[in-house]
Coordinates of C-alpha atoms in Angstrom, one line a residue:
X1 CA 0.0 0.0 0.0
X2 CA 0.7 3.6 0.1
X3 CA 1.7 3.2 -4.0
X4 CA 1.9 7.0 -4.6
X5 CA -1.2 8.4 -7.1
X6 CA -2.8 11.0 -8.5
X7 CA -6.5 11.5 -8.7
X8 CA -8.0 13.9 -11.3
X9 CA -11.3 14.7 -10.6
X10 CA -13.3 16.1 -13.5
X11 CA -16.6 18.1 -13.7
X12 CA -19.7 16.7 -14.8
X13 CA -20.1 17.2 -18.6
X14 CA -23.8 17.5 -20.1
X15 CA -25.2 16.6 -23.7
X16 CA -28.2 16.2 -25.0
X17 CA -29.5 13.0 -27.4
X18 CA -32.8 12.0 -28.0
X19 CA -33.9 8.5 -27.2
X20 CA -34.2 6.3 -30.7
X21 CA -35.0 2.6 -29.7
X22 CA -36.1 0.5 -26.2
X23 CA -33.5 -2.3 -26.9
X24 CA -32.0 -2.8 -23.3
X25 CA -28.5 -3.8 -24.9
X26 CA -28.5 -1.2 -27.7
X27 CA -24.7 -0.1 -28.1
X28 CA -24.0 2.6 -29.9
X29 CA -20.6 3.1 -31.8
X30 CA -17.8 5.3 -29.7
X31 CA -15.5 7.3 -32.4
X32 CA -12.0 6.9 -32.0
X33 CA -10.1 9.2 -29.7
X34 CA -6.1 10.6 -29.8
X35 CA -4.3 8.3 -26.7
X36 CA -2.9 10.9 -24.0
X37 CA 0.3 10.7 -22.3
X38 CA 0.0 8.8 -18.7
X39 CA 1.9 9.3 -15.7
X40 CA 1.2 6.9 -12.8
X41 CA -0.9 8.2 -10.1
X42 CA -4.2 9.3 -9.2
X43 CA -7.2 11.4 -11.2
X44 CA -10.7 12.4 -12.9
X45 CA -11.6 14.0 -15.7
X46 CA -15.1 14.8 -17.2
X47 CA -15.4 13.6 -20.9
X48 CA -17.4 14.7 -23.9
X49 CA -20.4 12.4 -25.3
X50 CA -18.7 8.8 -26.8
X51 CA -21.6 9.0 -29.9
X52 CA -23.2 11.4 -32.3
X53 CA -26.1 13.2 -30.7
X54 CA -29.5 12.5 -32.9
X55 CA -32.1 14.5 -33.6
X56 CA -35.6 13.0 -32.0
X57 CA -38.5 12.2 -34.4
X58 CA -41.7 13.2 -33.4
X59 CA -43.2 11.4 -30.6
X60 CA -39.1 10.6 -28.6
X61 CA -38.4 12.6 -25.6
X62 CA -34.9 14.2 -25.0
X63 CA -32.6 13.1 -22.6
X64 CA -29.6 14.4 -21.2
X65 CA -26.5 13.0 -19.5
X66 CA -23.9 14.1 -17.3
X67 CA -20.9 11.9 -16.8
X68 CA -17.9 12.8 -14.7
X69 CA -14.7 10.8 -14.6
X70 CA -12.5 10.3 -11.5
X71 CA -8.9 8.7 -12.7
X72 CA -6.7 7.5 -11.0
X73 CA -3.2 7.4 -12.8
X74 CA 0.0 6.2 -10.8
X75 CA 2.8 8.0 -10.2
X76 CA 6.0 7.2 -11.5
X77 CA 8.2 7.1 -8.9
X78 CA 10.9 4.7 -7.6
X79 CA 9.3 4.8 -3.8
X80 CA 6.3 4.8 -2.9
X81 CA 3.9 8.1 -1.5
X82 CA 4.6 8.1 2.2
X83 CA 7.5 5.7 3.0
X84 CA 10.9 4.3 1.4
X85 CA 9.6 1.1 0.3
X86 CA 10.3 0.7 -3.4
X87 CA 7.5 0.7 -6.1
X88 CA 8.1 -2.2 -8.7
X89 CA 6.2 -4.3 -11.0
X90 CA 5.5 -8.4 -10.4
X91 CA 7.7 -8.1 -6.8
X92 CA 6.7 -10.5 -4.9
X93 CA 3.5 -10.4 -2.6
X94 CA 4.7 -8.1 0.4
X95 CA 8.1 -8.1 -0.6
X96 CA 7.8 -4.0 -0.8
X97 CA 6.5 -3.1 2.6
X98 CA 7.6 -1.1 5.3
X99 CA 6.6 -0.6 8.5
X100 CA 4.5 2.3 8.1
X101 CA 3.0 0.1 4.9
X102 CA 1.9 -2.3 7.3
X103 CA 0.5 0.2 10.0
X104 CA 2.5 -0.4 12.6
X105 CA 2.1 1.5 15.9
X106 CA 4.5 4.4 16.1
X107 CA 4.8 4.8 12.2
X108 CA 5.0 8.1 10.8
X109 CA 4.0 9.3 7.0
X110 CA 7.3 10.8 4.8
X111 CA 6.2 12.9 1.9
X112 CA 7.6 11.8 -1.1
X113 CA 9.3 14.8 -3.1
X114 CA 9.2 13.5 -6.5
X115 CA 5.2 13.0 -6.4
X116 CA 5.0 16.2 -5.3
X117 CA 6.8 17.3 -8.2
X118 CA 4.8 14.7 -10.4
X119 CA 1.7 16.4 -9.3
X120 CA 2.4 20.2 -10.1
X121 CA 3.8 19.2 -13.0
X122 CA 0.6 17.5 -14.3
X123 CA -1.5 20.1 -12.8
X124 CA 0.6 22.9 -14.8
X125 CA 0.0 20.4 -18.0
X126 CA -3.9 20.8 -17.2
X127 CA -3.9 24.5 -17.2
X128 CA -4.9 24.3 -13.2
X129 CA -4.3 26.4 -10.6
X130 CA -1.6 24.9 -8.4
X131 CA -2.5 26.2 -4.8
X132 CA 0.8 27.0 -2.8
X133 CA -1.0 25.8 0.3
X134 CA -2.7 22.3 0.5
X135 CA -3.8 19.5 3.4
X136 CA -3.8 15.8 3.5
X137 CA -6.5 14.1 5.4
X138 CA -8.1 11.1 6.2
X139 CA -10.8 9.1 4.5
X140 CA -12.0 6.8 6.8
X141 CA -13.5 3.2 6.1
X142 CA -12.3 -0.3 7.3
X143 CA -11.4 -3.4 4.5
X144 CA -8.8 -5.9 4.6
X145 CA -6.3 -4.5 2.2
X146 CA -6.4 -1.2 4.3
X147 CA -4.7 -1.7 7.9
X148 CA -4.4 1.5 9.4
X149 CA -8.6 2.4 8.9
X150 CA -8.0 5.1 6.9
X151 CA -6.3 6.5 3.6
X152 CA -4.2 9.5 3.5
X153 CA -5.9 12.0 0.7
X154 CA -6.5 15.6 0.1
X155 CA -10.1 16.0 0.2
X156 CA -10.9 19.8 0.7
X157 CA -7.8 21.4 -0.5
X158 CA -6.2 19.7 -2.9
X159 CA -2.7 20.5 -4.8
X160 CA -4.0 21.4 -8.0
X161 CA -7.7 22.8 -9.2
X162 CA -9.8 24.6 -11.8
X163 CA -7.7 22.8 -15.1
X164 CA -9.0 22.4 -18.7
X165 CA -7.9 19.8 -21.0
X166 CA -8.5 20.7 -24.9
X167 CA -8.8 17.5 -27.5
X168 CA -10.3 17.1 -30.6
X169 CA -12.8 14.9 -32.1
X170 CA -12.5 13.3 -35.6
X171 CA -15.9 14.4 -37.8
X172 CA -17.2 14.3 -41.2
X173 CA -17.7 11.6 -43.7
X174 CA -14.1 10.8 -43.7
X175 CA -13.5 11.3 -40.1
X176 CA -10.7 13.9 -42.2
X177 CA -12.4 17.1 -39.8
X178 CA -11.1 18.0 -36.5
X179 CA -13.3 19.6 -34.0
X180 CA -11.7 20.9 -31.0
X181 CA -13.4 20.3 -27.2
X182 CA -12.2 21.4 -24.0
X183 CA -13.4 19.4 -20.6
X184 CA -12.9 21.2 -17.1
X185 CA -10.9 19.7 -14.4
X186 CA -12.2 20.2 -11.1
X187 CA -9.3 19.3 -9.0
X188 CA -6.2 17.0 -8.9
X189 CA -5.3 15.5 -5.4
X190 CA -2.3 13.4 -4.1
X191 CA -3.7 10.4 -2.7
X192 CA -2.3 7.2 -1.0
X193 CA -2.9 4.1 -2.7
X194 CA -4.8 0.7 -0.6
X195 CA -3.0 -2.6 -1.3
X196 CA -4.4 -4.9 -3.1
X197 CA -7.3 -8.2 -1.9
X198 CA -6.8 -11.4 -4.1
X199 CA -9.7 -13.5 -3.9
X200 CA -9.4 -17.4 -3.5
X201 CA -12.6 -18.8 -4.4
X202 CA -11.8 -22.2 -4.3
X203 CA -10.3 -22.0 -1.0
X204 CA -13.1 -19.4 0.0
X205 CA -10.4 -16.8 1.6
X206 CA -9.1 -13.5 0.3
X207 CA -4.9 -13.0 0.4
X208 CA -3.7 -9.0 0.7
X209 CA -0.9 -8.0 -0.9
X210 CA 0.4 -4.5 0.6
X211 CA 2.7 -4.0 -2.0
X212 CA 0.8 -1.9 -4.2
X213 CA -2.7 -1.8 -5.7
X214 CA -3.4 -1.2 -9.3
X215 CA -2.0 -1.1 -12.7
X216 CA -1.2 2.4 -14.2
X217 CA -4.7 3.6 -15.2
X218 CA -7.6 3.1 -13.7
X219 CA -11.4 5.2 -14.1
X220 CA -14.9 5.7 -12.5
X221 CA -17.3 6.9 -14.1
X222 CA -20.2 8.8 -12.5
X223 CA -23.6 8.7 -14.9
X224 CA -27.1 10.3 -14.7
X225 CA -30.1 11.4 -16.9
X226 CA -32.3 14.0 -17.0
X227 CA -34.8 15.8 -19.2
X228 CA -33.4 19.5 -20.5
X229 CA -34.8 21.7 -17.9
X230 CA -35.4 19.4 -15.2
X231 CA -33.2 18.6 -12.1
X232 CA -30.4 16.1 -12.2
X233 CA -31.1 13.0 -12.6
X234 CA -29.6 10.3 -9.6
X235 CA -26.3 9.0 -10.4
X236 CA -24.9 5.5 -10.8
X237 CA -20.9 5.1 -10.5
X238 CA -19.0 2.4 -12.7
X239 CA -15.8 1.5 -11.0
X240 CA -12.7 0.3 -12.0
X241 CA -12.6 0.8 -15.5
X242 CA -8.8 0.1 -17.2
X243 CA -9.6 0.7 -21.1
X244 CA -10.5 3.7 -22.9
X245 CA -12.4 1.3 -24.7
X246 CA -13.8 -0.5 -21.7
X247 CA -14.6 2.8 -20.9
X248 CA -16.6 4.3 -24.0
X249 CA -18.3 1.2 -23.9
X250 CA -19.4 1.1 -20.2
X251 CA -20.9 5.0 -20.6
X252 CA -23.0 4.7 -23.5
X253 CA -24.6 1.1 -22.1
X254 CA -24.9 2.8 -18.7
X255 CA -26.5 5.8 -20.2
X256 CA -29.0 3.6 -22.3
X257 CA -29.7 1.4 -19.7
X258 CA -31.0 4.4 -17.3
X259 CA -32.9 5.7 -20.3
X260 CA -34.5 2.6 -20.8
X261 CA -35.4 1.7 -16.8
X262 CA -36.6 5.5 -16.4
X263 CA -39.4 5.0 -19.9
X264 CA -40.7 1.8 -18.7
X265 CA -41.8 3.2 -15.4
X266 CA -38.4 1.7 -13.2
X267 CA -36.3 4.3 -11.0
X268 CA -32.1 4.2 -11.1
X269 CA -30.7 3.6 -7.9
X270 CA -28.1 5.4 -6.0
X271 CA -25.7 2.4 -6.5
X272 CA -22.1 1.0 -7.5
X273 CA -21.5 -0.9 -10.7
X274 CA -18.7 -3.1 -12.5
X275 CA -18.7 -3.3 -16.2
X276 CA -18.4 -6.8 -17.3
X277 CA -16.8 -6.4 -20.5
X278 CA -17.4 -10.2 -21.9
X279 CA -21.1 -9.1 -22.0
X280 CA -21.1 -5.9 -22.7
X281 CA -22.9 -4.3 -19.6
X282 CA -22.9 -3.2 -16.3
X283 CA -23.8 -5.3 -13.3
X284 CA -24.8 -3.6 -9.8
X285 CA -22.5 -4.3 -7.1
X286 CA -23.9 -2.3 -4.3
X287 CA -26.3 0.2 -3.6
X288 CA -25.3 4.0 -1.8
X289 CA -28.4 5.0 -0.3
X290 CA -27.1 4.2 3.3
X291 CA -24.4 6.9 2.5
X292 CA -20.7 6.0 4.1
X293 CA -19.4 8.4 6.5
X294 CA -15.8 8.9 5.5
X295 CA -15.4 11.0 8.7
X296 CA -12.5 13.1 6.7
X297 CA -10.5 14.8 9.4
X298 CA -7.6 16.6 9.1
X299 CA -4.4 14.1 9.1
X300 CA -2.3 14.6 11.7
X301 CA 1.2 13.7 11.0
X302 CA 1.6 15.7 7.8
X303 CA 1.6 19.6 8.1
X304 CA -0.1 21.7 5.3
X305 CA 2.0 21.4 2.0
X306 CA 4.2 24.7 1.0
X307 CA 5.2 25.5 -2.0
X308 CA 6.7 28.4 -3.5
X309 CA 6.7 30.5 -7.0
X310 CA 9.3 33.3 -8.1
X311 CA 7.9 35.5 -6.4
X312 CA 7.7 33.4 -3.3
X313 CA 10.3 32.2 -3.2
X314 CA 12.3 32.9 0.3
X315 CA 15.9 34.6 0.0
X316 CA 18.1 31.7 0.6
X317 CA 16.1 29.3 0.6
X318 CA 17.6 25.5 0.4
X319 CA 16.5 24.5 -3.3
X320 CA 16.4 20.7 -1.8
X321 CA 13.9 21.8 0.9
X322 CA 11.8 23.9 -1.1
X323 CA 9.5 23.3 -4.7
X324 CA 9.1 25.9 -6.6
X325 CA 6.5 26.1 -9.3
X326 CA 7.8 28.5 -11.8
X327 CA 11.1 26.1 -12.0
X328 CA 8.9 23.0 -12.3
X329 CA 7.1 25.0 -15.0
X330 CA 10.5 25.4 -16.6
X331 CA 10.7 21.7 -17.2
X332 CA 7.6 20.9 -18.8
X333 CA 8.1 19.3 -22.4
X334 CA 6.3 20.6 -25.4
X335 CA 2.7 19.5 -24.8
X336 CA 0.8 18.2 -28.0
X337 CA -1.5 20.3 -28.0
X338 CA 1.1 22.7 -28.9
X339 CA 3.1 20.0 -31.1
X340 CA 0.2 19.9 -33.5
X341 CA 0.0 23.8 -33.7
X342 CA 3.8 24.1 -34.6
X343 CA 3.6 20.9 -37.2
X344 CA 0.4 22.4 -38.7
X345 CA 2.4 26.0 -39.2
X346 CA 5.9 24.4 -39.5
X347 CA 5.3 22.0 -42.5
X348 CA 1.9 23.0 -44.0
X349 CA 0.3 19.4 -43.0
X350 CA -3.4 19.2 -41.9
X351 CA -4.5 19.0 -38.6
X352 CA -5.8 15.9 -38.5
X353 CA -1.7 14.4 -39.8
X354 CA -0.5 16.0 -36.8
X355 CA -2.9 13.7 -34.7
X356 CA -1.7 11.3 -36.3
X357 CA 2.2 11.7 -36.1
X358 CA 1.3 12.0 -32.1
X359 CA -1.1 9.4 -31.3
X360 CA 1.6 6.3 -32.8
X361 CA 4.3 5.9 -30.4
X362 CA 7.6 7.1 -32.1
X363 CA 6.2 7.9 -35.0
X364 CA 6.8 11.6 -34.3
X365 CA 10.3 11.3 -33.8
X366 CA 11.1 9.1 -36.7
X367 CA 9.3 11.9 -39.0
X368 CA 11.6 15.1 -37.6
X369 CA 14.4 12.6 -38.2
X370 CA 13.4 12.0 -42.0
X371 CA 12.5 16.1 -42.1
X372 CA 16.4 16.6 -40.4
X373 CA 18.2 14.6 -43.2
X374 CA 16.3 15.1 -47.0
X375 CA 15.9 17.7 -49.8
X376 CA 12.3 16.7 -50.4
X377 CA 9.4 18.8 -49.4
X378 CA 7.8 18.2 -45.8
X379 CA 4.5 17.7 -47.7
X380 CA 6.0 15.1 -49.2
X381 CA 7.7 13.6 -46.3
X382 CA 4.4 13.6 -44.3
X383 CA 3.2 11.3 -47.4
X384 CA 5.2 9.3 -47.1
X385 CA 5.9 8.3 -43.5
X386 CA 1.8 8.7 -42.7
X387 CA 0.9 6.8 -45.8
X388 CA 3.2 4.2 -47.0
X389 CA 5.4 3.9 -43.7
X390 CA 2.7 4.0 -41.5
X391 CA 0.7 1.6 -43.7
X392 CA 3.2 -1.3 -43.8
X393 CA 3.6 -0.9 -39.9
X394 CA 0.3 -1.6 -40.0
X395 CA 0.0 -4.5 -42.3
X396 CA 2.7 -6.2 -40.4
X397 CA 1.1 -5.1 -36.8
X398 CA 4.9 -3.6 -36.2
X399 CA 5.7 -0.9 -33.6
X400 CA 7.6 2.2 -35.0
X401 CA 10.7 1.2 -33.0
X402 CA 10.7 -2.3 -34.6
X403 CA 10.6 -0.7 -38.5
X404 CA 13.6 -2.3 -40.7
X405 CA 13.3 0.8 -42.4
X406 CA 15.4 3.5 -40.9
X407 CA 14.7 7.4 -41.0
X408 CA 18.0 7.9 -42.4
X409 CA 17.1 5.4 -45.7
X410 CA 13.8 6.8 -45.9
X411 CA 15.4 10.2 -46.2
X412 CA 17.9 8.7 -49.2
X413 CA 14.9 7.4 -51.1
X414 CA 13.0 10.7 -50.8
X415 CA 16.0 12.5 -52.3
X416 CA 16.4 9.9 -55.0
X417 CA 13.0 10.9 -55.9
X418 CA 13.2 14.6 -55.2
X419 CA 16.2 14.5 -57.8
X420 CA 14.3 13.0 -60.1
X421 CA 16.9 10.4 -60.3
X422 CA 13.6 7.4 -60.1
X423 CA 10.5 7.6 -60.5
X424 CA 7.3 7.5 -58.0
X425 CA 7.0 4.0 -58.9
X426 CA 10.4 2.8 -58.6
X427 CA 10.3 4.0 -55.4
X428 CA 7.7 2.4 -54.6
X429 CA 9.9 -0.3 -55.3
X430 CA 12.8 0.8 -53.5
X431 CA 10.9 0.9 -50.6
X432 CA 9.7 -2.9 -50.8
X433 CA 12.8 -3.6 -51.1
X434 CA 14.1 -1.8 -47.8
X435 CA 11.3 -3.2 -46.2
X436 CA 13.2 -7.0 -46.1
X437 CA 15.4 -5.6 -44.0
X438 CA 18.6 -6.8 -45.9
X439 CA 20.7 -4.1 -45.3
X440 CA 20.8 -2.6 -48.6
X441 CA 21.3 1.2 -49.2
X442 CA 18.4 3.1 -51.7
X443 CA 21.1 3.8 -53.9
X444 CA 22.3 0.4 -54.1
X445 CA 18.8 -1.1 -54.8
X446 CA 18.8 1.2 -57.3
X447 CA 21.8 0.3 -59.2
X448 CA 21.4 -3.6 -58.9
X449 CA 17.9 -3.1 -60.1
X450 CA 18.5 -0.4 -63.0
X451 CA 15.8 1.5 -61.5
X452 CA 17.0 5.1 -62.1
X453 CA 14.7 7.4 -64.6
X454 CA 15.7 7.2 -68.4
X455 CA 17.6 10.3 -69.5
X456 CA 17.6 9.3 -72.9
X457 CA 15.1 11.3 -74.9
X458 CA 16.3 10.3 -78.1
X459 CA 15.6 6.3 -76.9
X460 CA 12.5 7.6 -75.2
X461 CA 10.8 9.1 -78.7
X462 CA 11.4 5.8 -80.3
X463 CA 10.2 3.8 -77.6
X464 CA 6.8 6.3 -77.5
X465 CA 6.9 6.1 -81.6
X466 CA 6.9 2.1 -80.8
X467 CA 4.1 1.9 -79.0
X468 CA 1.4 4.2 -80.8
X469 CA 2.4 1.8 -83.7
X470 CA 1.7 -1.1 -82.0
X471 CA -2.3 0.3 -80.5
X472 CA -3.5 2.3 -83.5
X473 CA -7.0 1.9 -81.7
X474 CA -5.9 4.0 -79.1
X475 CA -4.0 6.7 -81.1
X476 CA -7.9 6.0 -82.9
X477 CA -9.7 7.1 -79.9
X478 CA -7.1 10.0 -78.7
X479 CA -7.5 11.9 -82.1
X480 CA -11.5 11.2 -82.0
X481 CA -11.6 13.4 -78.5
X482 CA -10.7 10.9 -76.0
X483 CA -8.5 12.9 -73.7
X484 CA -8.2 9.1 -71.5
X485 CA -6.5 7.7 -74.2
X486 CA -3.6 9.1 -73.3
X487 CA -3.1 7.9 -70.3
X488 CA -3.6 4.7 -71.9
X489 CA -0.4 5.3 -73.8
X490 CA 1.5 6.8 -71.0
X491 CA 0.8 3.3 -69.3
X492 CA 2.1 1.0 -72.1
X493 CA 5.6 3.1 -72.6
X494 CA 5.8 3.2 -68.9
X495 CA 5.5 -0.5 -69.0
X496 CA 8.3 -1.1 -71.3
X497 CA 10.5 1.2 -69.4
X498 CA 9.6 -1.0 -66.0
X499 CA 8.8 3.0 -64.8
X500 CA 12.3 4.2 -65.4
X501 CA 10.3 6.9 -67.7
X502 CA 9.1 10.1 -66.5
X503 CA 5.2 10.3 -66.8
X504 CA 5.4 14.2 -67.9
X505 CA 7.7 13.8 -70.3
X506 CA 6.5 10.4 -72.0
X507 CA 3.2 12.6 -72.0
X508 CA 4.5 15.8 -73.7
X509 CA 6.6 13.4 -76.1
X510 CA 3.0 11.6 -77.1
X511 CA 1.3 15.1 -77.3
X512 CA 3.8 16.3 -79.8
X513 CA 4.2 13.6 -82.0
X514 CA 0.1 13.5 -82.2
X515 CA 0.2 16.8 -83.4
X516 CA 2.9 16.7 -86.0

């Protein structure tokens, strides 16, 4: 236990829809979403609607829902939140616990610096306020993977509030149109971590593991309806959700399963749900309406959290015994949103390429590397990598990191072709071959294969002359008004030439000798 987290607590988000069929397990589809950097720790965020809004035929009603999203994300850190005890993945059952870990008498609660760190930094990322002043307390409630009765939390004033987090949302026929949408953050909070209850069902006992609790990334999501205009309606929670997709999928059944319930004359309870994601649905788990007393009180052991800005800052102060803000601020990479803007005005690409280049892991990196080391165009460059690169990674199911294709070739065989030393086609080519991973230079596929473009125009003109003997149906059709003829002809010499021609000028050779 006392894994160090964050918790983002998001506001609830409303939308309307109107209500289309009665069908208990209707499922409707979630559009794809851009994957956001994680950090490990604790948080909730409120999301926008997972499906197109409808418009209501006559005779529907109009709901709305409000869902906000607690997440949890932890922290990465090499000790844990409030002792020494190191944080590590697979160790052992109880192999990481400390004294205090256990709750034994006497033990006292050490603040961990870097998650303190972690926690303004990610609240400066989320446009938050970061208070210079905030309290731990204690949440009270007694289970077996939670020895001392209580968890260490900031309940009313937390580290970081008020934040925003602006995304966007593929639309259009094409899903080609990006439409910017901002949630709100209501507050992030430093929270100690439970450990962890395995359940034996054969040998009907539970084992706890104090080590740590959960996996990077875990959500709740908090669901209602209501008809526009009227009060809220009463909320369900769906805990422990791991998956965006898991996610998307338990909202929209949630929400359709309270629509459903509230038209056929049922009421939605107060209660906790799991999302059972063989079936598809939620399943209750226990109801709220005898409310839990937490009984937060003010913890004790830890005084109220100081931290500092430029302006703050005392003269002299110890930099090891102090956080300041501003420096943290300092630190903070590029954040995408602000990647997209600069590839968007850098290079020319559209917005929804820059999604793209961030949302594949690497694949970013491997394209400034490509821009860094060729002639050709970035237009060009973001064809390339986005269409064919990106594409074969694909076929193949390959990360970006495991590509036999290196930046540094793909960057050769762009300039081949900026040079016009092969064509689009026998780069194609080139590339295929690359792809095998046999170590071969673009330039020396290009040689063993005879690939480069023919400079001969004089061979060219017979070759062209050749052809339009050999299809006099076609040369038929061209001089009748058949301006696709051509490109029938342009096909035929660039077959003979195995596409060592180049299209324009096979095409301006035809055009001349049709009009002579």
């Amino acid at each position: 236990m006392a894994a160090p987290m964050l918790r983002w607590v998001g506001r609830g988000r409303l939308w309307t829809f109107a209500r289309v069929d009665g069908g208990s397990c209707h499922r409707r589809g979630a559009p794809t979403g851009s994957t956001s950097n994680r950090i490990r720790g604790q948080s909730s965020v409120a999301q926008q609607p997972l499906y197109t809004t409808q418009k209501p035929r006559k005779g529907e009603h109009k709901w709305a829902a409000v869902v906000g999203l607690e997440i949890h994300a932890q922290i990465s850190s090499n000790s844990k939140l409030f002792s020494g005890s190191q944080v590590r993945f697979s160790a052992p059952p109880n192999s990481l616990v400390s004294f205090f870990d256990a709750s034994l008498p006497g033990t006292l609660p050490v603040l961990n610096r870097r998650c303190v760190e972690a926690a303004v930094m990610t609240g400066l990322a989320l446009n938050c306020h970061i208070n210079k002043k905030s309290l731990f307390d204690r949440k009270h409630y007694f289970y077996a993977d939670l020895p001392a009765g209580y968890q260490i939390t900031q309940q009313r004033l937390p580290i970081a509030v008020n934040g925003s987090l602006t995304y966007g949302v593929c639309a259009g026929k094409k899903q080609s149109q990006v439409i910017p949408k901002t949630v709100r953050i209501k507050q992030i909070q430093l929270e100690q971590d439970s450990g962890k209850s395995l359940h034996d069902d054969l040998r009907s006992q539970t084992l706890i593991d104090l080590n740590r609790a959960e996996g990077q990334l875990r959500v709740d999501a908090n669901i209602s309806v209501h008809h526009p205009g009227e009060p809220l309606g009463v909320r369900t929670e769906v805990k422990n959700l791991n998956s965006i997709r898991f996610l998307a999928k338990a909202i929209d059944y949630e929400i359709q399963r309270q629509i459903d319930e509230l038209e056929n004359g049922g009421e939605i309870l107060n209660e906790t749900r799991s999302f059972h994601h063989q079936l598809g649905c939620t399943m209750s788990m226990r109801d709220k309406e005898g409310k839990q007393d937490y009984r937060f009180m003010p913890e004790p052991n830890l005084p109220p959290l100081v931290l500092y800005d430029a302006t703050s800052l005392p003269a002299g102060a110890d930099p090891q015994q102090v956080i300041n803000i501003d420096q943290i601020r300092e630190t903070l990479p590029e954040l995408p949103r602000v990647t997209r803007e600069r590839l968007v005005q850098q290079y020319g690409m559209l917005l929804e390429h820059s999604f793209t280049l961030l949302n594949e892991v690497g694949l970013l990196e491997f394209f400034q590397n490509v821009i860094k080391e060729t002639r050709a165009e970035p237009k060009k460059v973001t064809s390339w990598v986005l269409n064919t690169f990106l594409g074969y990674l694909k076929q193949q199911n390959l990360a970006v990191s495991e590509s036999p294709v290196t930046p540094s070739a793909l960057a050769e065989l762009l300039d081949l072709l900026d040079s016009r030393t092969i064509s689009s086609a026998a780069a194609k080519q080139v590339f295929e071959e690359l792809w095998k991973g046999e170590g071969k230079t673009p330039g020396q596929i290009v040689s063993e294969k005879q690939l480069e473009l023919m400079e001969d125009r004089g061979s060219l003109e017979q070759l062209c002359h050749s052809v339009m003997e050999a299809h006099p149906q076609v040369v038929m059709d061209l001089k009748e008004g058949n301006p696709r003829a051509i490109n029938k002809l342009i096909g035929l010499v660039r077959k003979a030439t195995q596409s060592r021609a180049d299209p324009a000028m096979i095409k301006e050779i035809l055009e001349k000798k049709l009009s002579s």
